[in-house]
Short mmCIF file of C-alpha atoms in Angstrom, two decimals:
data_model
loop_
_atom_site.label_atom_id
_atom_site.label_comp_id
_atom_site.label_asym_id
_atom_site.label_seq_id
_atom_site.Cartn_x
_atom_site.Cartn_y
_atom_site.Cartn_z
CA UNK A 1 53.31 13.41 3.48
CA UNK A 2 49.84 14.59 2.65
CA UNK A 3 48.09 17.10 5.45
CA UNK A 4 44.36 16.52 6.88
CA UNK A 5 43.03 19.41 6.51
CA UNK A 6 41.45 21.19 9.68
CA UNK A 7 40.54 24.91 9.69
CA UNK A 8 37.62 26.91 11.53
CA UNK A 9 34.95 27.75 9.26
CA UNK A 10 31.50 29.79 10.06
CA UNK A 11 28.55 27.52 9.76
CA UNK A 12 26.71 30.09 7.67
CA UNK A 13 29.36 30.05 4.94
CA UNK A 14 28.29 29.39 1.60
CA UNK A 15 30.58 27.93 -0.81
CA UNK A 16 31.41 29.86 -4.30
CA UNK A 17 29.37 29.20 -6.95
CA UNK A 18 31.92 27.79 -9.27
CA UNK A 19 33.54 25.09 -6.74
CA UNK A 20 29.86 24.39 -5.54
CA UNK A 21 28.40 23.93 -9.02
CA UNK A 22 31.25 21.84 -9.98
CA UNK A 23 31.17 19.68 -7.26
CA UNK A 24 27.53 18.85 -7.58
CA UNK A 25 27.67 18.23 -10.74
CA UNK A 26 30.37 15.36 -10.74
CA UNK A 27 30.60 12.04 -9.41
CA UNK A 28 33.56 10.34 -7.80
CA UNK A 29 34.70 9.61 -11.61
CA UNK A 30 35.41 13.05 -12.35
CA UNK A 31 38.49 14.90 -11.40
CA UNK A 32 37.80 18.85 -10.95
CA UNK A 33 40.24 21.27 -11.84
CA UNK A 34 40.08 24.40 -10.64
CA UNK A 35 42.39 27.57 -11.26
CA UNK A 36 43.91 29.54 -8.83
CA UNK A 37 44.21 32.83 -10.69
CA UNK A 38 39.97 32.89 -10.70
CA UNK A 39 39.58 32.27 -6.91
CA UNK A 40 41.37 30.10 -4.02
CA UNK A 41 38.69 27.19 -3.88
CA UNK A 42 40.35 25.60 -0.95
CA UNK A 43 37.57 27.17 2.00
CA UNK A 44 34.55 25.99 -0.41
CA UNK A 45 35.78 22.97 -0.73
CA UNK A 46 36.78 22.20 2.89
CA UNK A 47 33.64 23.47 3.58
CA UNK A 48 31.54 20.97 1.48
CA UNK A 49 33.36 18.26 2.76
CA UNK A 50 32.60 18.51 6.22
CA UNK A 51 28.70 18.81 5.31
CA UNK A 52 29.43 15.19 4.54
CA UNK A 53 31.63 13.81 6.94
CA UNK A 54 34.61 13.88 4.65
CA UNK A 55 38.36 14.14 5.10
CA UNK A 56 40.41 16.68 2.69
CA UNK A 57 44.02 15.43 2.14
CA UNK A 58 46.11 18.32 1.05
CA UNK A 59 49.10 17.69 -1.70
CA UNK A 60 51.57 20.59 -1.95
CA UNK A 61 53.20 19.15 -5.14
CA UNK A 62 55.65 22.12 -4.84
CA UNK A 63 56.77 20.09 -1.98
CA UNK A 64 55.55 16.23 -2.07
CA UNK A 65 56.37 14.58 -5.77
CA UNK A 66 55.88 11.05 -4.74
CA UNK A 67 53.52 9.42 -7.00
CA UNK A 68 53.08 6.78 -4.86
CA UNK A 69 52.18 8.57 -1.62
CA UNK A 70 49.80 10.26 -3.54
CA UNK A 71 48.13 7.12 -5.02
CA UNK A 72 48.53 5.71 -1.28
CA UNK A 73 45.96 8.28 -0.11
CA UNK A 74 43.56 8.06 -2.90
CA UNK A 75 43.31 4.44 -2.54
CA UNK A 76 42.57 4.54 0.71
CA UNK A 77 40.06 7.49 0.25
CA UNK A 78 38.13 6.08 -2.44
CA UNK A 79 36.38 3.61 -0.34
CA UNK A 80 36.11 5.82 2.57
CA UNK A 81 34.50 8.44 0.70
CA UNK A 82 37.49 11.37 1.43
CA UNK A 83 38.46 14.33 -1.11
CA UNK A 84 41.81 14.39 -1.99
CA UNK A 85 43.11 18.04 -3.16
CA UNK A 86 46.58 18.27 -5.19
CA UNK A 87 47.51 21.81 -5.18
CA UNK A 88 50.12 23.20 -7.25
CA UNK A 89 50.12 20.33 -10.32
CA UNK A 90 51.58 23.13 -12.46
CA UNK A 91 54.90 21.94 -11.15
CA UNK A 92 55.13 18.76 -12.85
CA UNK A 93 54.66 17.57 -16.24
CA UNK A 94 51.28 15.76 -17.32
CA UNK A 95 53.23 12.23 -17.43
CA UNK A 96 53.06 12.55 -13.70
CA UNK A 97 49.68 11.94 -13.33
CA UNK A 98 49.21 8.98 -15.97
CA UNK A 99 48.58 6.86 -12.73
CA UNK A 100 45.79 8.81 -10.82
CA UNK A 101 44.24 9.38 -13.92
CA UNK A 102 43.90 5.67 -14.99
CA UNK A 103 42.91 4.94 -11.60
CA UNK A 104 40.21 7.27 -11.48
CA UNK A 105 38.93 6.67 -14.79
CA UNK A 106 38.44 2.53 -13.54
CA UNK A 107 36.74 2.89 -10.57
CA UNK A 108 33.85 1.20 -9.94
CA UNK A 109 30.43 1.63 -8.00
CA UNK A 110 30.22 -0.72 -5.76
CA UNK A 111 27.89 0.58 -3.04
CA UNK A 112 27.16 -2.63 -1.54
CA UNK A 113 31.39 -3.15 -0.26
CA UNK A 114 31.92 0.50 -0.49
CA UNK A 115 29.09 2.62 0.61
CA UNK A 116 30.69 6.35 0.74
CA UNK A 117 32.77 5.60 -2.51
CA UNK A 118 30.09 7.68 -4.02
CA UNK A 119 31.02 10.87 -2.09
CA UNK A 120 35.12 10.44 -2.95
CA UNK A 121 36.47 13.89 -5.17
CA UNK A 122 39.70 13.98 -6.52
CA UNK A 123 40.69 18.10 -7.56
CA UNK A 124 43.48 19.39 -8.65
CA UNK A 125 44.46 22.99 -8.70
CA UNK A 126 46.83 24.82 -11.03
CA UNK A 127 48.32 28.79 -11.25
CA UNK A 128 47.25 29.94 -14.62
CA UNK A 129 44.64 28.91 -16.66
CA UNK A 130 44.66 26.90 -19.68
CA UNK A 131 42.50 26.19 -23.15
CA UNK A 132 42.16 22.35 -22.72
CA UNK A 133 40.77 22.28 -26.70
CA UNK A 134 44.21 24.46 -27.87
CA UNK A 135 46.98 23.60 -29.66
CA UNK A 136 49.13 24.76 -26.10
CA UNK A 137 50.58 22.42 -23.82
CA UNK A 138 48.36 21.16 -21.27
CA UNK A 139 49.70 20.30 -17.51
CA UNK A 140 47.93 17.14 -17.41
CA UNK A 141 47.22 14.04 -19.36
CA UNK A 142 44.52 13.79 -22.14
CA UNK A 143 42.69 11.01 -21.02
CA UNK A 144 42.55 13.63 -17.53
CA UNK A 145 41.37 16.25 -19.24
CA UNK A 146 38.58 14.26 -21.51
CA UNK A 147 37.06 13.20 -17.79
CA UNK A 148 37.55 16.34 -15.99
CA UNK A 149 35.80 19.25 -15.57
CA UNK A 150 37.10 22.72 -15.07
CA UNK A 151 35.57 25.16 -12.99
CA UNK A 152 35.90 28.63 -13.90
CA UNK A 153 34.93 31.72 -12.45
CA UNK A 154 35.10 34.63 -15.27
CA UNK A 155 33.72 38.09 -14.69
CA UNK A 156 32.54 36.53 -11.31
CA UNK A 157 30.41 34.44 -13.25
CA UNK A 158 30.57 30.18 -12.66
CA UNK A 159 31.69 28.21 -15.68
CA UNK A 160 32.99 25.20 -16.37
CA UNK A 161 34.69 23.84 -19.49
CA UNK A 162 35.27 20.46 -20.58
CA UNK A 163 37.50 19.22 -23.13
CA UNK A 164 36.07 18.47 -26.78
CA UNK A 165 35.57 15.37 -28.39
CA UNK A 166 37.69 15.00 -31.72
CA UNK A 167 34.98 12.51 -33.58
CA UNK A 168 33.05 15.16 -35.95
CA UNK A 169 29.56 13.40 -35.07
CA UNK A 170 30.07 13.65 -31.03
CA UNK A 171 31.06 16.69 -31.50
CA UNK A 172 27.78 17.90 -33.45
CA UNK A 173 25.91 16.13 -30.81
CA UNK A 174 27.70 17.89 -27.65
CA UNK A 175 26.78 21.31 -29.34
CA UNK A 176 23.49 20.47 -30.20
CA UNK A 177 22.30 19.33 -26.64
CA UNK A 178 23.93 22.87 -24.92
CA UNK A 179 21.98 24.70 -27.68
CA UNK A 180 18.52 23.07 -26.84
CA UNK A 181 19.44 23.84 -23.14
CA UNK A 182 19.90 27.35 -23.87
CA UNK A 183 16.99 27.56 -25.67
CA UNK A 184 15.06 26.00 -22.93
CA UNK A 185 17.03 28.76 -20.15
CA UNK A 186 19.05 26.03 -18.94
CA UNK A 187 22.32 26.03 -17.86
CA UNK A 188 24.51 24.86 -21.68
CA UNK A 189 26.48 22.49 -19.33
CA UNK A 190 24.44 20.75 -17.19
CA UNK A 191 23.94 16.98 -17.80
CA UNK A 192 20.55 16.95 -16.07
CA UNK A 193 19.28 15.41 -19.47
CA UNK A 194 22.22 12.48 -19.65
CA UNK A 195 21.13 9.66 -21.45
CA UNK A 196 23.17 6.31 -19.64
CA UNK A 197 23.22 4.54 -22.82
CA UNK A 198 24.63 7.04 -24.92
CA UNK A 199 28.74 6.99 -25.14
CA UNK A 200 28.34 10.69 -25.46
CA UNK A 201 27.02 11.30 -21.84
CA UNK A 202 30.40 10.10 -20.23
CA UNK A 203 30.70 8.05 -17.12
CA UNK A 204 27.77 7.73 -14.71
CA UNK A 205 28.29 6.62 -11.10
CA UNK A 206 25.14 4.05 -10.51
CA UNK A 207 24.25 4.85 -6.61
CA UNK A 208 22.20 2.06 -6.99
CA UNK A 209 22.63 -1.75 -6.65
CA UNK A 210 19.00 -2.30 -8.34
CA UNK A 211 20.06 -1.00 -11.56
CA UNK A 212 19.29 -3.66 -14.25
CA UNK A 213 18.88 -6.34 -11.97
CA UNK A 214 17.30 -8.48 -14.63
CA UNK A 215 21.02 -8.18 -16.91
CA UNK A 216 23.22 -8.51 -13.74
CA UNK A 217 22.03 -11.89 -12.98
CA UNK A 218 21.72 -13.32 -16.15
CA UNK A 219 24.41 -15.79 -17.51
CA UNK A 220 25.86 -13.30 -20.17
CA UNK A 221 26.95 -10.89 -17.50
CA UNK A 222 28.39 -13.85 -15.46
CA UNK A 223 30.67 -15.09 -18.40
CA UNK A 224 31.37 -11.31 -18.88
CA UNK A 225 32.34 -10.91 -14.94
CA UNK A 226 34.77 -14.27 -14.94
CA UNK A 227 36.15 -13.16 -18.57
CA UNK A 228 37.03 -9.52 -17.13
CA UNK A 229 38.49 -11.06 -13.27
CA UNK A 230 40.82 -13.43 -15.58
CA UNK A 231 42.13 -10.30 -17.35
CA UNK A 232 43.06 -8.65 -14.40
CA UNK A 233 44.37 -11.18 -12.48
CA UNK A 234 45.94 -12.85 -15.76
CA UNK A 235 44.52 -15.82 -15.47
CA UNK A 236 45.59 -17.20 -18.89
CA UNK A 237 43.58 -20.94 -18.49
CA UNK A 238 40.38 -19.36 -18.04
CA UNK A 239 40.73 -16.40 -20.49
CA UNK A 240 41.31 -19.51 -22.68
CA UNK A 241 38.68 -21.50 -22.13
CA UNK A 242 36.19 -18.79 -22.19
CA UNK A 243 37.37 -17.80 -25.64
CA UNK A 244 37.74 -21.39 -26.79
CA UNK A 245 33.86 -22.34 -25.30
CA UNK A 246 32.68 -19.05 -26.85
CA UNK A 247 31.35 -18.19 -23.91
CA UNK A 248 32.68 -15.03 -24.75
CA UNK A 249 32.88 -13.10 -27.81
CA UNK A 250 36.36 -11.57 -28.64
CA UNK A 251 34.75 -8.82 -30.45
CA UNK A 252 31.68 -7.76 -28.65
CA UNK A 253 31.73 -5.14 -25.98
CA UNK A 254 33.02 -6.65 -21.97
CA UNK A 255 32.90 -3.62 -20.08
CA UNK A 256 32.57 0.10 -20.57
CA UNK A 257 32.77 0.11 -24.10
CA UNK A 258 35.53 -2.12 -24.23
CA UNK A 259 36.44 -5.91 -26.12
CA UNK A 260 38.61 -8.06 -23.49
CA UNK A 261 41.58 -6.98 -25.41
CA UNK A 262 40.55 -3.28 -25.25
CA UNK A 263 40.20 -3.68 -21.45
CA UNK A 264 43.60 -5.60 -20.85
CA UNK A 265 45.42 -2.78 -22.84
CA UNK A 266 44.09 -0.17 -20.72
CA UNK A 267 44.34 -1.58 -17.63
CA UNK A 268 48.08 -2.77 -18.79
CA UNK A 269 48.23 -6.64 -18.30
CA UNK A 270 50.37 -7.88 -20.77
CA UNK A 271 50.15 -11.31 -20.09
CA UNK A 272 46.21 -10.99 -20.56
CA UNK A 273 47.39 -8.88 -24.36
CA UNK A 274 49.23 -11.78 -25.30
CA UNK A 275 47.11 -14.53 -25.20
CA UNK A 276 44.22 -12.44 -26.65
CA UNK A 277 46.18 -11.80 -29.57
CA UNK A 278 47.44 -15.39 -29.44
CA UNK A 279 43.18 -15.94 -29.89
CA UNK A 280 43.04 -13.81 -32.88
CA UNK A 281 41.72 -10.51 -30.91
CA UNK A 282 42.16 -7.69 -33.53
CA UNK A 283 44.90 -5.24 -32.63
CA UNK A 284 43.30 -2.17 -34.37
CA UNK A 285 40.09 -2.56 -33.20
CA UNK A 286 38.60 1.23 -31.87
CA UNK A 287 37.33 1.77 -28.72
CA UNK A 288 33.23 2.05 -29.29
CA UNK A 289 33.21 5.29 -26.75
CA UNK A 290 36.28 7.47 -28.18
CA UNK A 291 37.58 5.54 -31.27
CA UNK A 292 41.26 4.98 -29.61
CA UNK A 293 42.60 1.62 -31.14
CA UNK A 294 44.45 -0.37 -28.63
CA UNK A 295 48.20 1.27 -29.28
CA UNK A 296 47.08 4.95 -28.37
CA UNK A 297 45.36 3.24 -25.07
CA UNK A 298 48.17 5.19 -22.59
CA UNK A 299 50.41 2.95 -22.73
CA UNK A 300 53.36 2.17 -19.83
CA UNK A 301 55.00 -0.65 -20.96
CA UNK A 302 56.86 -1.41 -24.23
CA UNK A 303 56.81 -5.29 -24.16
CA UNK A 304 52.91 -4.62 -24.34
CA UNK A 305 53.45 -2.42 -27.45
CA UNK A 306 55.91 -5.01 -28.75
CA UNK A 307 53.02 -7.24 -28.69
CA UNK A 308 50.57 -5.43 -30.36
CA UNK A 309 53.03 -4.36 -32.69
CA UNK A 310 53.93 -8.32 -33.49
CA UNK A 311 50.13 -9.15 -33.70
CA UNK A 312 49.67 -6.12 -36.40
CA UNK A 313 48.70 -3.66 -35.05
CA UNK A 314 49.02 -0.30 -37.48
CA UNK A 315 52.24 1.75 -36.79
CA UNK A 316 51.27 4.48 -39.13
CA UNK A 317 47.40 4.70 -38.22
CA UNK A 318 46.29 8.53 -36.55
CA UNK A 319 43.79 9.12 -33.33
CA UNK A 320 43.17 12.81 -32.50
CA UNK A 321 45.50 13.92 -35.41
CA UNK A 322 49.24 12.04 -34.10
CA UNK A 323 50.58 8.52 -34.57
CA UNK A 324 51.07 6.15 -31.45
CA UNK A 325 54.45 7.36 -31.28
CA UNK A 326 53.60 11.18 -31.43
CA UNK A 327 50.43 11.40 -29.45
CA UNK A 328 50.72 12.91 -26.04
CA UNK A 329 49.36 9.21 -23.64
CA UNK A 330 51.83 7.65 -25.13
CA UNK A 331 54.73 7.15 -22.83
CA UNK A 332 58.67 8.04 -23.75
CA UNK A 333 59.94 4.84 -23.71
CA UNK A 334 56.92 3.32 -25.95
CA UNK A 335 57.02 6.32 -28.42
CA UNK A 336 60.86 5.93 -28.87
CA UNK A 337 59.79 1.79 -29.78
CA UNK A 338 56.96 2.70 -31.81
CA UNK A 339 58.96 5.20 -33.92
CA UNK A 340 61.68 3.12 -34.35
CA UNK A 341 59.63 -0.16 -35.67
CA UNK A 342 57.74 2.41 -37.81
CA UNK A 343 60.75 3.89 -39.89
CA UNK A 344 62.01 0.32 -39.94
CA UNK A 345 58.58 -0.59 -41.81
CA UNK A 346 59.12 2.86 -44.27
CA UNK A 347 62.75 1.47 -45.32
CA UNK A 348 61.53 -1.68 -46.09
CA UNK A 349 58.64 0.16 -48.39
#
């Protein structure tokens, strides 16, 4: 079971810089990392949570394994607005956390239903420290580590690193913004300069229920908001019928970057996959944020893969340098199908 944290702090203690900068500069869509070996963060943290009313759930993964008591808590937390802190994830391998990560990565602003889920933090806290860009192995998922930040202290100086983008142009871009911020005395990292529209600035939580007002209530976004609830619920009549009344377009963006069959991949409904593909969605379409075509899209479950695979989708295309069944989000069980189908393809060559 997880433990509420409760110790006695002074009122005039002031967090480190590293945990403070970090957590200031994320939103509830950002898991922090932070590494023991620098500094125990555990005190700052506490102590920024109570300057907000907010409950720290403590995770001893040295101890506590279960993935779903841990998804228990951050469900619940997530609306209320709680931090929950995993501490020793160093124990476990990164397929452990394929879960949280997805879960974190989907969540929603919805300020209206869930007022505090802007204030909800997620961090998780390994031994030794770790080059998230190296060839090493990492102790957590990609898709983790591309959301994450983590904060450093080095010489007793704050930093924070965040993984890398492998597209060449996002890249260039990344690198160009941190060099006009140093040139300007600015901290290289900071996103005070995001630009919302740009796939390059990440994930923004919108605090506000205001923001374009004049989109949200038009009739696109309404077709967009039934087409996305049938995909999660996998309601195959009205996914259908939306498609059918081109009400919506199976190639055009539905939400965060993502065609309907993009979306249904990721969030892993395979009924919803099937009768996309049945509707001529293309299996090898890239994501318009990262480039990830459908198969690389962390995949759990091989009758979802089987279905791609059956629709066309390429066996022996790369994303970040591996195949599907060689790149690190792609579950055992899938990579053992996907690797099977694609020497089955070679012979027949």
């Amino acid at each position: 079971m997880a433990q509420r944290a409760s110790i006695k702090i002074s009122k005039d203690l002031i967090p480190v810089k590293h945990v403070s900068r970090a957590i200031k500069n994320s939103d509830c869509r950002t898991p922090i990392i932070f590494i023991m070996e620098d500094e125990d963060p555990f005190v700052s943290v506490y102590a920024m949570a109570t300057q907000q009313d907010s409950a720290v759930w403590v995770f001893d993964l040295a101890q506590n394994k279960s993935k779903q008591n841990i998804m228990d808590y951050i469900d619940v937390s997530v609306n209320n607005g709680d931090w929950v802190y995993l501490q020793n994830c160093n124990t476990v391998d990164e397929t452990f956390f394929r879960e949280v990560t997805r879960f974190i990565y989907h969540l929603k602003p919805e300020p209206k239903r869930f007022p505090r889920r802007e204030l909800f933090r997620c961090f998780f806290c390994v031994q030794k420290a770790f080059d998230p860009n190296g060839p090493s192995v990492k102790p957590f998922p990609l898709l983790l580590l591309q959301i994450s930040i983590i904060a450093r202290k080095v010489s007793g100086v704050p930093k924070w690193t965040r993984i890398l983008p492998a597209n060449v142009n996002m890249f260039s871009e990344i690198q160009r913004k941190r060099q006009i911020r140093r040139n300007q005395g600015r901290d290289s990292d900071s996103e005070s300069d995001i630009d919302v529209e740009y796939p390059i600035s990440g994930k923004i939580f919108y605090r506000s229920t205001e923001l374009d007002n004049d989109y949200v209530s038009s009739p696109l976004f309404t077709e967009k908001q039934i087409m996305e609830k049938a995909i999660r619920e996998e309601d195959l009549a009205t996914i259908r019928e939306q498609v059918t009344s081109l009400k919506v377009d199976l190639e055009s963006e539905l939400c965060e970057g993502m065609t309907p069959l993009q979306l249904a991949c990721v969030l892993e409904r395979t009924e919803s996959v099937k009768t996309l593909l049945e509707l001529n969605a293309d299996p090898n379409r890239p994501r318009l944020t990262d480039g990830r075509p459908p198969l690389f899209m962390c995949i759990d479950d091989v009758k979802l893969a089987e279905a791609l695979v059956d629709a066309g989708a390429d066996l022996f295309a790369k994303f970040e340098g591996f195949r599907a069944d060689s790149h690190p989000d792609t579950a055992p069980d899938v990579a053992a199908y996907l690797r099977k189908e694609r020497t089955q393809v070679w012979s027949k060559k």
